[in-house]
PDB file of C-alpha atoms in Angstrom:
ATOM      1  CA  MET A   1      78.958  37.525  46.780  1.00 57.00           C
ATOM      2  CA  LYS A   2      78.920  33.863  47.833  1.00 64.00           C
ATOM      3  CA  ILE A   3      75.666  32.047  47.090  1.00 69.00           C
ATOM      4  CA  GLY A   4      75.206  28.687  48.788  1.00 76.00           C
ATOM      5  CA  LEU A   5      73.000  25.841  47.603  1.00 80.00           C
ATOM      6  CA  ARG A   6      70.349  26.636  50.191  1.00 80.00           C
ATOM      7  CA  ARG A   7      70.169  30.233  49.071  1.00 79.00           C
ATOM      8  CA  ILE A   8      69.969  29.230  45.395  1.00 82.00           C
ATOM      9  CA  ILE A   9      67.048  26.911  46.143  1.00 84.00           C
ATOM     10  CA  GLU A  10      65.276  29.562  48.216  1.00 80.00           C
ATOM     11  CA  LEU A  11      65.769  32.234  45.570  1.00 82.00           C
ATOM     12  CA  SER A  12      64.595  29.874  42.816  1.00 85.00           C
ATOM     13  CA  LEU A  13      61.494  29.013  44.817  1.00 85.00           C
ATOM     14  CA  PHE A  14      60.595  32.613  45.538  1.00 85.00           C
ATOM     15  CA  SER A  15      61.427  33.803  42.008  1.00 85.00           C
ATOM     16  CA  THR A  16      59.250  31.074  40.498  1.00 87.00           C
ATOM     17  CA  LEU A  17      56.326  32.014  42.720  1.00 86.00           C
ATOM     18  CA  ILE A  18      56.714  35.732  41.945  1.00 85.00           C
ATOM     19  CA  ILE A  19      56.968  35.115  38.187  1.00 85.00           C
ATOM     20  CA  ALA A  20      53.933  32.801  38.302  1.00 85.00           C
ATOM     21  CA  LEU A  21      51.893  35.451  40.143  1.00 83.00           C
ATOM     22  CA  HIS A  22      53.081  38.093  37.679  1.00 80.00           C
ATOM     23  CA  ALA A  23      52.138  35.918  34.688  1.00 79.00           C
ATOM     24  CA  ILE A  24      48.667  35.221  36.117  1.00 82.00           C
ATOM     25  CA  GLU A  25      48.099  38.914  36.814  1.00 79.00           C
ATOM     26  CA  SER A  26      49.280  39.784  33.276  1.00 74.00           C
ATOM     27  CA  LEU A  27      46.684  37.412  31.841  1.00 76.00           C
ATOM     28  CA  ILE A  28      43.878  38.836  33.983  1.00 75.00           C
ATOM     29  CA  ASN A  29      44.856  42.498  33.592  1.00 69.00           C
ATOM     30  CA  PRO A  30      47.031  43.389  30.574  1.00 63.00           C
ATOM     31  CA  THR A  31      47.544  47.041  31.629  1.00 65.00           C
ATOM     32  CA  PHE A  32      50.515  48.230  33.676  1.00 61.00           C
ATOM     33  CA  PHE A  33      48.405  48.986  36.740  1.00 66.00           C
ATOM     34  CA  ARG A  34      48.203  45.639  38.483  1.00 72.00           C
ATOM     35  CA  LEU A  35      47.912  44.665  42.123  1.00 75.00           C
ATOM     36  CA  GLY A  36      51.491  43.369  42.179  1.00 78.00           C
ATOM     37  CA  LEU A  37      50.833  40.500  44.557  1.00 80.00           C
ATOM     38  CA  GLY A  38      54.282  39.103  43.752  1.00 82.00           C
ATOM     39  CA  ASN A  39      55.702  41.940  45.806  1.00 86.00           C
ATOM     40  CA  ALA A  40      54.286  40.255  48.918  1.00 86.00           C
ATOM     41  CA  LEU A  41      57.058  37.677  48.550  1.00 86.00           C
ATOM     42  CA  ILE A  42      59.661  40.432  48.076  1.00 88.00           C
ATOM     43  CA  LEU A  43      58.383  41.976  51.325  1.00 88.00           C
ATOM     44  CA  TYR A  44      58.674  38.610  53.038  1.00 86.00           C
ATOM     45  CA  LEU A  45      62.288  38.287  51.851  1.00 86.00           C
ATOM     46  CA  LEU A  46      63.104  41.816  53.017  1.00 87.00           C
ATOM     47  CA  LEU A  47      61.649  41.266  56.480  1.00 84.00           C
ATOM     48  CA  LYS A  48      62.677  37.656  57.041  1.00 83.00           C
ATOM     49  CA  LYS A  49      65.884  37.312  54.990  1.00 81.00           C
ATOM     50  CA  ASP A  50      68.161  40.071  53.698  1.00 83.00           C
ATOM     51  CA  VAL A  51      68.229  42.887  51.151  1.00 88.00           C
ATOM     52  CA  SER A  52      70.575  41.089  48.725  1.00 87.00           C
ATOM     53  CA  SER A  53      68.257  38.039  48.442  1.00 85.00           C
ATOM     54  CA  ALA A  54      65.290  40.296  47.797  1.00 88.00           C
ATOM     55  CA  PHE A  55      67.268  42.330  45.252  1.00 90.00           C
ATOM     56  CA  LEU A  56      68.351  39.217  43.343  1.00 88.00           C
ATOM     57  CA  THR A  57      64.738  38.040  43.282  1.00 88.00           C
ATOM     58  CA  VAL A  58      63.597  41.408  41.913  1.00 89.00           C
ATOM     59  CA  LEU A  59      66.225  41.218  39.149  1.00 90.00           C
ATOM     60  CA  LEU A  60      65.134  37.686  38.242  1.00 87.00           C
ATOM     61  CA  LYS A  61      61.500  38.773  38.239  1.00 85.00           C
ATOM     62  CA  ILE A  62      62.195  41.734  35.920  1.00 86.00           C
ATOM     63  CA  ALA A  63      64.177  39.620  33.450  1.00 87.00           C
ATOM     64  CA  ALA A  64      61.789  36.662  33.461  1.00 84.00           C
ATOM     65  CA  SER A  65      58.646  38.774  33.174  1.00 79.00           C
ATOM     66  CA  GLY A  66      60.255  40.572  30.213  1.00 81.00           C
ATOM     67  CA  PHE A  67      60.740  37.244  28.451  1.00 83.00           C
ATOM     68  CA  ILE A  68      57.292  35.915  29.361  1.00 78.00           C
ATOM     69  CA  THR A  69      55.341  38.990  28.267  1.00 73.00           C
ATOM     70  CA  GLY A  70      57.631  39.603  25.274  1.00 76.00           C
ATOM     71  CA  SER A  71      58.353  43.156  26.344  1.00 74.00           C
ATOM     72  CA  ILE A  72      62.112  42.667  26.788  1.00 76.00           C
ATOM     73  CA  VAL A  73      62.918  44.167  23.370  1.00 77.00           C
ATOM     74  CA  SER A  74      60.545  47.102  23.719  1.00 79.00           C
ATOM     75  CA  PRO A  75      60.916  50.501  25.442  1.00 80.00           C
ATOM     76  CA  VAL A  76      58.143  49.401  27.810  1.00 80.00           C
ATOM     77  CA  PHE A  77      60.667  47.062  29.427  1.00 84.00           C
ATOM     78  CA  LEU A  78      62.782  50.045  30.518  1.00 86.00           C
ATOM     79  CA  ALA A  79      59.764  51.699  32.113  1.00 85.00           C
ATOM     80  CA  ILE A  80      58.746  48.507  33.931  1.00 84.00           C
ATOM     81  CA  SER A  81      62.332  47.899  35.099  1.00 88.00           C
ATOM     82  CA  ALA A  82      62.648  51.455  36.413  1.00 90.00           C
ATOM     83  CA  ALA A  83      59.296  51.144  38.172  1.00 88.00           C
ATOM     84  CA  SER A  84      60.197  47.795  39.775  1.00 88.00           C
ATOM     85  CA  MET A  85      63.608  49.047  40.932  1.00 92.00           C
ATOM     86  CA  SER A  86      62.136  52.229  42.373  1.00 92.00           C
ATOM     87  CA  SER A  87      59.425  50.342  44.236  1.00 91.00           C
ATOM     88  CA  PHE A  88      62.088  47.991  45.640  1.00 92.00           C
ATOM     89  CA  ALA A  89      64.218  50.962  46.759  1.00 94.00           C
ATOM     90  CA  VAL A  90      61.185  52.488  48.496  1.00 93.00           C
ATOM     91  CA  MET A  91      60.437  49.172  50.235  1.00 91.00           C
ATOM     92  CA  VAL A  92      64.017  48.940  51.513  1.00 92.00           C
ATOM     93  CA  ILE A  93      63.973  52.544  52.764  1.00 92.00           C
ATOM     94  CA  PHE A  94      60.668  52.155  54.585  1.00 91.00           C
ATOM     95  CA  ILE A  95      61.508  48.785  56.156  1.00 88.00           C
ATOM     96  CA  LYS A  96      65.140  49.433  57.077  1.00 88.00           C
ATOM     97  CA  VAL A  97      65.058  53.167  57.823  1.00 88.00           C
ATOM     98  CA  PHE A  98      61.507  53.935  58.959  1.00 86.00           C
ATOM     99  CA  ARG A  99      60.992  50.468  60.505  1.00 84.00           C
ATOM    100  CA  THR A 100      57.556  49.886  58.999  1.00 85.00           C
ATOM    101  CA  GLY A 101      55.838  46.535  58.543  1.00 83.00           C
ATOM    102  CA  PRO A 102      54.757  45.017  55.202  1.00 86.00           C
ATOM    103  CA  ILE A 103      51.745  47.309  54.722  1.00 87.00           C
ATOM    104  CA  GLY A 104      53.673  50.442  55.640  1.00 87.00           C
ATOM    105  CA  ALA A 105      56.313  49.556  53.049  1.00 89.00           C
ATOM    106  CA  SER A 106      53.944  48.238  50.406  1.00 90.00           C
ATOM    107  CA  VAL A 107      51.738  51.337  50.132  1.00 91.00           C
ATOM    108  CA  PRO A 108      54.559  53.804  49.275  1.00 92.00           C
ATOM    109  CA  ALA A 109      56.256  51.192  47.051  1.00 92.00           C
ATOM    110  CA  SER A 110      53.056  50.731  45.048  1.00 91.00           C
ATOM    111  CA  CYS A 111      52.667  54.509  44.713  1.00 91.00           C
ATOM    112  CA  ALA A 112      56.286  54.835  43.559  1.00 92.00           C
ATOM    113  CA  HIS A 113      55.853  52.031  40.998  1.00 90.00           C
ATOM    114  CA  ASN A 114      52.752  53.554  39.446  1.00 88.00           C
ATOM    115  CA  ALA A 115      54.215  57.073  39.534  1.00 90.00           C
ATOM    116  CA  ILE A 116      57.250  55.893  37.535  1.00 91.00           C
ATOM    117  CA  VAL A 117      54.969  54.142  35.018  1.00 87.00           C
ATOM    118  CA  LEU A 118      52.965  57.372  34.617  1.00 87.00           C
ATOM    119  CA  ILE A 119      56.135  59.463  34.251  1.00 89.00           C
ATOM    120  CA  SER A 120      57.260  57.083  31.481  1.00 86.00           C
ATOM    121  CA  ALA A 121      53.842  57.403  29.805  1.00 83.00           C
ATOM    122  CA  GLU A 122      54.177  61.195  30.061  1.00 82.00           C
ATOM    123  CA  LEU A 123      57.026  60.962  27.524  1.00 81.00           C
ATOM    124  CA  VAL A 124      54.527  59.617  24.966  1.00 77.00           C
ATOM    125  CA  ILE A 125      51.291  61.412  25.983  1.00 73.00           C
ATOM    126  CA  LYS A 126      51.895  64.863  27.413  1.00 70.00           C
ATOM    127  CA  GLY A 127      49.831  65.701  30.494  1.00 71.00           C
ATOM    128  CA  ILE A 128      48.811  62.130  31.316  1.00 75.00           C
ATOM    129  CA  PHE A 129      50.647  62.279  34.653  1.00 80.00           C
ATOM    130  CA  SER A 130      48.781  65.287  36.013  1.00 75.00           C
ATOM    131  CA  SER A 131      45.482  63.973  34.634  1.00 75.00           C
ATOM    132  CA  LEU A 132      45.581  60.435  35.987  1.00 81.00           C
ATOM    133  CA  PHE A 133      47.886  60.619  39.017  1.00 85.00           C
ATOM    134  CA  PRO A 134      45.168  61.198  41.698  1.00 86.00           C
ATOM    135  CA  PHE A 135      43.195  58.167  40.485  1.00 86.00           C
ATOM    136  CA  ILE A 136      46.259  55.963  40.216  1.00 87.00           C
ATOM    137  CA  PHE A 137      47.394  57.150  43.652  1.00 89.00           C
ATOM    138  CA  VAL A 138      44.180  55.896  45.278  1.00 89.00           C
ATOM    139  CA  PHE A 139      44.454  52.607  43.370  1.00 88.00           C
ATOM    140  CA  SER A 140      48.057  52.306  44.598  1.00 89.00           C
ATOM    141  CA  ILE A 141      47.014  52.721  48.230  1.00 90.00           C
ATOM    142  CA  PHE A 142      44.447  49.920  47.916  1.00 89.00           C
ATOM    143  CA  SER A 143      46.813  47.608  46.046  1.00 89.00           C
ATOM    144  CA  GLY A 144      49.571  48.394  48.556  1.00 89.00           C
ATOM    145  CA  ILE A 145      47.360  47.497  51.518  1.00 89.00           C
ATOM    146  CA  LEU A 146      46.293  44.291  49.758  1.00 88.00           C
ATOM    147  CA  THR A 147      49.884  43.308  48.959  1.00 88.00           C
ATOM    148  CA  GLY A 148      51.018  44.101  52.503  1.00 87.00           C
ATOM    149  CA  THR A 149      48.203  41.992  53.914  1.00 86.00           C
ATOM    150  CA  ALA A 150      49.195  39.169  51.557  1.00 85.00           C
ATOM    151  CA  ALA A 151      52.767  39.436  52.883  1.00 84.00           C
ATOM    152  CA  TYR A 152      51.394  39.181  56.415  1.00 82.00           C
ATOM    153  CA  ALA A 153      49.420  36.076  55.375  1.00 81.00           C
ATOM    154  CA  ILE A 154      52.663  34.577  54.028  1.00 80.00           C
ATOM    155  CA  PHE A 155      54.278  35.179  57.422  1.00 78.00           C
ATOM    156  CA  ILE A 156      51.438  33.287  59.083  1.00 76.00           C
ATOM    157  CA  SER A 157      51.512  30.383  56.617  1.00 76.00           C
ATOM    158  CA  LEU A 158      55.300  30.013  56.762  1.00 74.00           C
ATOM    159  CA  LYS A 159      55.791  30.613  60.466  1.00 69.00           C
ATOM    160  CA  ASN A 160      56.208  26.922  61.283  1.00 60.00           C
ATOM    161  CA  LEU A 161      58.118  26.039  58.126  1.00 60.00           C
ATOM    162  CA  ASP A 162      61.799  25.356  58.659  1.00 52.00           C
ATOM    163  CA  THR A 163      63.275  25.768  55.196  1.00 53.00           C
ATOM    164  CA  LYS A 164      66.688  24.574  56.333  1.00 53.00           C
ATOM    165  CA  GLN A 165      65.358  21.108  57.197  1.00 52.00           C
ATOM    166  CA  ASP A 166      63.458  20.904  53.931  1.00 51.00           C
ATOM    167  CA  VAL A 167      66.606  21.707  51.935  1.00 48.00           C
ATOM    168  CA  TYR A 168      68.521  18.988  53.758  1.00 46.00           C
ATOM    169  CA  LYS A 169      65.781  16.544  52.804  1.00 51.00           C
ATOM    170  CA  ILE A 170      66.190  17.567  49.171  1.00 48.00           C
ATOM    171  CA  ASN A 171      69.955  17.005  49.431  1.00 47.00           C
ATOM    172  CA  LEU A 172      69.424  13.478  50.673  1.00 41.00           C
TER     173      LEU A 172
ATOM    174  CA  MET B   1      59.664  35.933  63.602  1.00 48.00           C
ATOM    175  CA  ARG B   2      57.694  36.006  66.850  1.00 48.00           C
ATOM    176  CA  LYS B   3      58.611  39.669  67.224  1.00 53.00           C
ATOM    177  CA  ILE B   4      56.807  40.426  63.970  1.00 51.00           C
ATOM    178  CA  PHE B   5      53.543  38.911  65.224  1.00 49.00           C
ATOM    179  CA  ARG B   6      53.815  40.475  68.659  1.00 51.00           C
ATOM    180  CA  LYS B   7      54.394  43.963  67.325  1.00 55.00           C
ATOM    181  CA  TYR B   8      52.449  43.823  64.079  1.00 64.00           C
ATOM    182  CA  PRO B   9      51.057  46.090  62.712  1.00 69.00           C
ATOM    183  CA  TYR B  10      53.814  48.536  63.613  1.00 76.00           C
ATOM    184  CA  PRO B  11      52.866  52.071  64.658  1.00 79.00           C
ATOM    185  CA  ALA B  12      54.778  53.294  61.602  1.00 82.00           C
ATOM    186  CA  ASP B  13      52.327  51.371  59.382  1.00 84.00           C
ATOM    187  CA  TYR B  14      49.401  53.395  60.674  1.00 85.00           C
ATOM    188  CA  ILE B  15      51.334  56.619  60.193  1.00 87.00           C
ATOM    189  CA  VAL B  16      52.266  55.719  56.592  1.00 87.00           C
ATOM    190  CA  ILE B  17      48.690  54.702  55.670  1.00 87.00           C
ATOM    191  CA  ALA B  18      47.233  57.856  57.245  1.00 89.00           C
ATOM    192  CA  LEU B  19      49.822  59.996  55.458  1.00 90.00           C
ATOM    193  CA  PHE B  20      49.132  58.445  52.041  1.00 89.00           C
ATOM    194  CA  ILE B  21      45.343  58.636  52.443  1.00 89.00           C
ATOM    195  CA  SER B  22      45.720  62.322  53.360  1.00 90.00           C
ATOM    196  CA  LEU B  23      47.906  62.831  50.290  1.00 89.00           C
ATOM    197  CA  SER B  24      45.314  61.165  48.044  1.00 87.00           C
ATOM    198  CA  VAL B  25      42.584  63.445  49.444  1.00 88.00           C
ATOM    199  CA  PHE B  26      44.835  66.435  48.765  1.00 88.00           C
ATOM    200  CA  PHE B  27      45.538  65.340  45.157  1.00 85.00           C
ATOM    201  CA  PHE B  28      41.840  64.727  44.505  1.00 82.00           C
ATOM    202  CA  ALA B  29      40.811  68.051  46.000  1.00 82.00           C
ATOM    203  CA  LYS B  30      43.414  69.814  43.880  1.00 79.00           C
ATOM    204  CA  LYS B  31      42.273  68.020  40.749  1.00 74.00           C
ATOM    205  CA  LEU B  32      38.573  68.646  41.329  1.00 71.00           C
ATOM    206  CA  LYS B  33      39.324  72.304  41.924  1.00 67.00           C
ATOM    207  CA  ASN B  34      41.178  72.620  38.643  1.00 61.00           C
ATOM    208  CA  THR B  35      39.028  70.580  36.303  1.00 56.00           C
ATOM    209  CA  SER B  36      35.521  69.347  35.711  1.00 53.00           C
ATOM    210  CA  MET B  37      36.625  65.859  34.657  1.00 56.00           C
ATOM    211  CA  ALA B  38      38.102  67.175  31.405  1.00 62.00           C
ATOM    212  CA  PHE B  39      41.475  65.621  30.747  1.00 75.00           C
ATOM    213  CA  PHE B  40      42.894  66.321  27.304  1.00 85.00           C
ATOM    214  CA  ALA B  41      42.750  68.883  24.541  1.00 87.00           C
ATOM    215  CA  VAL B  42      42.710  67.367  21.057  1.00 88.00           C
ATOM    216  CA  VAL B  43      43.754  69.330  17.977  1.00 90.00           C
ATOM    217  CA  GLU B  44      42.748  67.826  14.636  1.00 90.00           C
ATOM    218  CA  THR B  45      43.533  69.166  11.203  1.00 88.00           C
ATOM    219  CA  PHE B  46      41.940  68.720   7.791  1.00 86.00           C
ATOM    220  CA  SER B  47      44.703  66.282   6.837  1.00 88.00           C
ATOM    221  CA  GLY B  48      43.776  63.948   9.701  1.00 86.00           C
ATOM    222  CA  GLU B  49      46.735  64.907  11.860  1.00 87.00           C
ATOM    223  CA  LYS B  50      45.790  64.623  15.536  1.00 87.00           C
ATOM    224  CA  GLN B  51      47.590  65.886  18.645  1.00 87.00           C
ATOM    225  CA  VAL B  52      46.536  65.035  22.208  1.00 86.00           C
ATOM    226  CA  ILE B  53      47.803  67.304  25.000  1.00 86.00           C
ATOM    227  CA  GLY B  54      47.042  67.276  28.709  1.00 83.00           C
ATOM    228  CA  LEU B  55      44.987  70.282  29.798  1.00 81.00           C
ATOM    229  CA  PHE B  56      47.465  71.133  32.546  1.00 79.00           C
ATOM    230  CA  ASN B  57      50.465  71.107  30.253  1.00 80.00           C
ATOM    231  CA  ASP B  58      50.691  74.866  29.594  1.00 84.00           C
ATOM    232  CA  THR B  59      51.856  75.353  26.043  1.00 87.00           C
ATOM    233  CA  VAL B  60      51.220  77.079  22.714  1.00 90.00           C
ATOM    234  CA  LEU B  61      50.952  74.771  19.702  1.00 89.00           C
ATOM    235  CA  GLU B  62      51.422  75.788  16.104  1.00 90.00           C
ATOM    236  CA  VAL B  63      49.281  73.735  13.740  1.00 90.00           C
ATOM    237  CA  ARG B  64      49.595  73.958   9.962  1.00 90.00           C
ATOM    238  CA  GLY B  65      46.227  74.184   8.245  1.00 89.00           C
ATOM    239  CA  LYS B  66      44.916  74.810   4.716  1.00 90.00           C
ATOM    240  CA  ILE B  67      45.757  78.507   4.587  1.00 91.00           C
ATOM    241  CA  GLY B  68      48.427  78.948   7.241  1.00 90.00           C
ATOM    242  CA  ILE B  69      49.355  78.364  10.828  1.00 91.00           C
ATOM    243  CA  THR B  70      46.826  78.306  13.681  1.00 92.00           C
ATOM    244  CA  LYS B  71      48.139  78.856  17.205  1.00 92.00           C
ATOM    245  CA  VAL B  72      46.423  76.889  19.989  1.00 92.00           C
ATOM    246  CA  GLU B  73      47.038  77.890  23.590  1.00 91.00           C
ATOM    247  CA  ILE B  74      46.577  75.544  26.555  1.00 90.00           C
ATOM    248  CA  HIS B  75      46.749  77.087  29.995  1.00 87.00           C
ATOM    249  CA  ALA B  76      45.587  76.011  33.472  1.00 82.00           C
ATOM    250  CA  GLY B  77      43.016  73.466  32.342  1.00 81.00           C
ATOM    251  CA  LYS B  78      41.641  75.579  29.475  1.00 87.00           C
ATOM    252  CA  ALA B  79      42.326  75.726  25.745  1.00 90.00           C
ATOM    253  CA  ARG B  80      41.654  78.270  22.996  1.00 92.00           C
ATOM    254  CA  ILE B  81      42.585  79.172  19.459  1.00 92.00           C
ATOM    255  CA  LEU B  82      44.990  82.030  20.036  1.00 91.00           C
ATOM    256  CA  SER B  83      45.417  83.123  16.451  1.00 91.00           C
ATOM    257  CA  SER B  84      44.459  81.902  13.014  1.00 91.00           C
ATOM    258  CA  PRO B  85      44.985  83.186   9.463  1.00 91.00           C
ATOM    259  CA  CYS B  86      41.232  83.141   8.713  1.00 89.00           C
ATOM    260  CA  ARG B  87      39.429  86.336   7.732  1.00 88.00           C
ATOM    261  CA  ARG B  88      36.579  86.637  10.248  1.00 86.00           C
ATOM    262  CA  LYS B  89      38.430  85.331  13.345  1.00 89.00           C
ATOM    263  CA  LEU B  90      35.345  83.552  14.701  1.00 88.00           C
ATOM    264  CA  CYS B  91      37.505  80.828  16.166  1.00 89.00           C
ATOM    265  CA  GLU B  92      39.511  83.351  18.177  1.00 90.00           C
ATOM    266  CA  ARG B  93      36.302  84.956  19.437  1.00 89.00           C
ATOM    267  CA  ARG B  94      35.095  81.593  20.703  1.00 88.00           C
ATOM    268  CA  GLY B  95      37.533  82.099  23.579  1.00 89.00           C
ATOM    269  CA  TRP B  96      38.563  79.583  26.209  1.00 90.00           C
ATOM    270  CA  ILE B  97      37.023  76.110  26.360  1.00 89.00           C
ATOM    271  CA  SER B  98      37.436  73.851  29.378  1.00 83.00           C
ATOM    272  CA  ALA B  99      34.414  71.560  29.791  1.00 80.00           C
ATOM    273  CA  SER B 100      34.302  68.050  28.371  1.00 77.00           C
ATOM    274  CA  TRP B 101      33.428  67.918  24.686  1.00 78.00           C
ATOM    275  CA  GLU B 102      33.417  71.697  24.207  1.00 84.00           C
ATOM    276  CA  SER B 103      34.994  72.559  20.892  1.00 87.00           C
ATOM    277  CA  SER B 104      36.357  75.406  18.844  1.00 90.00           C
ATOM    278  CA  ALA B 105      36.980  75.191  15.126  1.00 90.00           C
ATOM    279  CA  CYS B 106      38.613  77.240  12.409  1.00 91.00           C
ATOM    280  CA  LEU B 107      36.833  76.001   9.294  1.00 89.00           C
ATOM    281  CA  PRO B 108      38.742  78.076   6.698  1.00 91.00           C
ATOM    282  CA  ASN B 109      42.030  76.667   8.014  1.00 91.00           C
ATOM    283  CA  GLY B 110      40.627  73.177   8.722  1.00 91.00           C
ATOM    284  CA  VAL B 111      41.651  73.069  12.414  1.00 92.00           C
ATOM    285  CA  TRP B 112      39.435  71.656  15.133  1.00 91.00           C
ATOM    286  CA  LEU B 113      40.126  71.943  18.867  1.00 91.00           C
ATOM    287  CA  TYR B 114      38.087  70.020  21.409  1.00 89.00           C
ATOM    288  CA  ILE B 115      38.266  68.749  24.975  1.00 87.00           C
ATOM    289  CA  THR B 116      37.909  65.091  25.883  1.00 82.00           C
ATOM    290  CA  GLY B 117      36.937  63.580  29.195  1.00 72.00           C
ATOM    291  CA  GLU B 118      33.902  62.415  31.080  1.00 61.00           C
ATOM    292  CA  LYS B 119      30.750  63.949  29.600  1.00 53.00           C
ATOM    293  CA  THR B 120      29.171  66.250  32.159  1.00 54.00           C
ATOM    294  CA  GLY B 121      26.542  68.963  32.249  1.00 52.00           C
ATOM    295  CA  ILE B 122      24.462  70.453  29.445  1.00 53.00           C
ATOM    296  CA  ASP B 123      25.650  70.568  25.820  1.00 57.00           C
ATOM    297  CA  ALA B 124      24.016  73.865  24.957  1.00 55.00           C
ATOM    298  CA  VAL B 125      21.203  76.235  25.945  1.00 50.00           C
ATOM    299  CA  THR B 126      18.919  77.903  23.397  1.00 53.00           C
ATOM    300  CA  PHE B 127      16.028  80.384  23.689  1.00 50.00           C
TER     301      PHE B 127
END
């Protein structure tokens, strides 16, 4: 896959923003059940750019967040990676197949993410999935709507921004 | 980009949100039907060994106590001491427990079974 300079800069920019949001959320809420506002940028990439750019950004986010939170050498990292990948897959399916907007993709993605985290926790504490899933499901719907709305706000704020021109300015 | 603003939110968005809200109502209704906010059964032994099991994880546990093995059964949101090597079998007669902070104990064998969760209702009634 050929990656041009413009794409590298765009991916770096988006990855940095996502990792920064993730780090801030980790500081505020140390549990696994966060709002996941960084996913708003993934949604933007999926709707405005292409799947491969969004996928690369997700991979960068998983790796970087593992290093930042120190979970990269722990089994928790596997659970978080699986959850992030599954939520990305759900986003792609809902946007590309079912033709939903950011909210319509974000809600099921958030539910999938938290379901995978609970399934991973089930391996350690038996019965936690069936006990907590209804509560986490409601939380996921709210966080999904919030993230989708944030993605919509990004569309509004970036609608007049021509990234191509900005990159040329950087090259000069 | 203009297309997104003209068409947003998509009809599919409304359908997805409605579907997931309906699903959450279904999950909650199912949960409230099955449990009174009791989540886990905890089995503790005299040696300090502690096991936490979800109340909807149907299983039979074998716990080693002071004088032998106590069997604890968990089924459909309830838990009980199924069998114990004690003489008077009071723990077996206690029967099923399902409400938060109800407990059942086999003192001769040093095994204690209790339910955790949100504290609800009355602890006990006496006359």
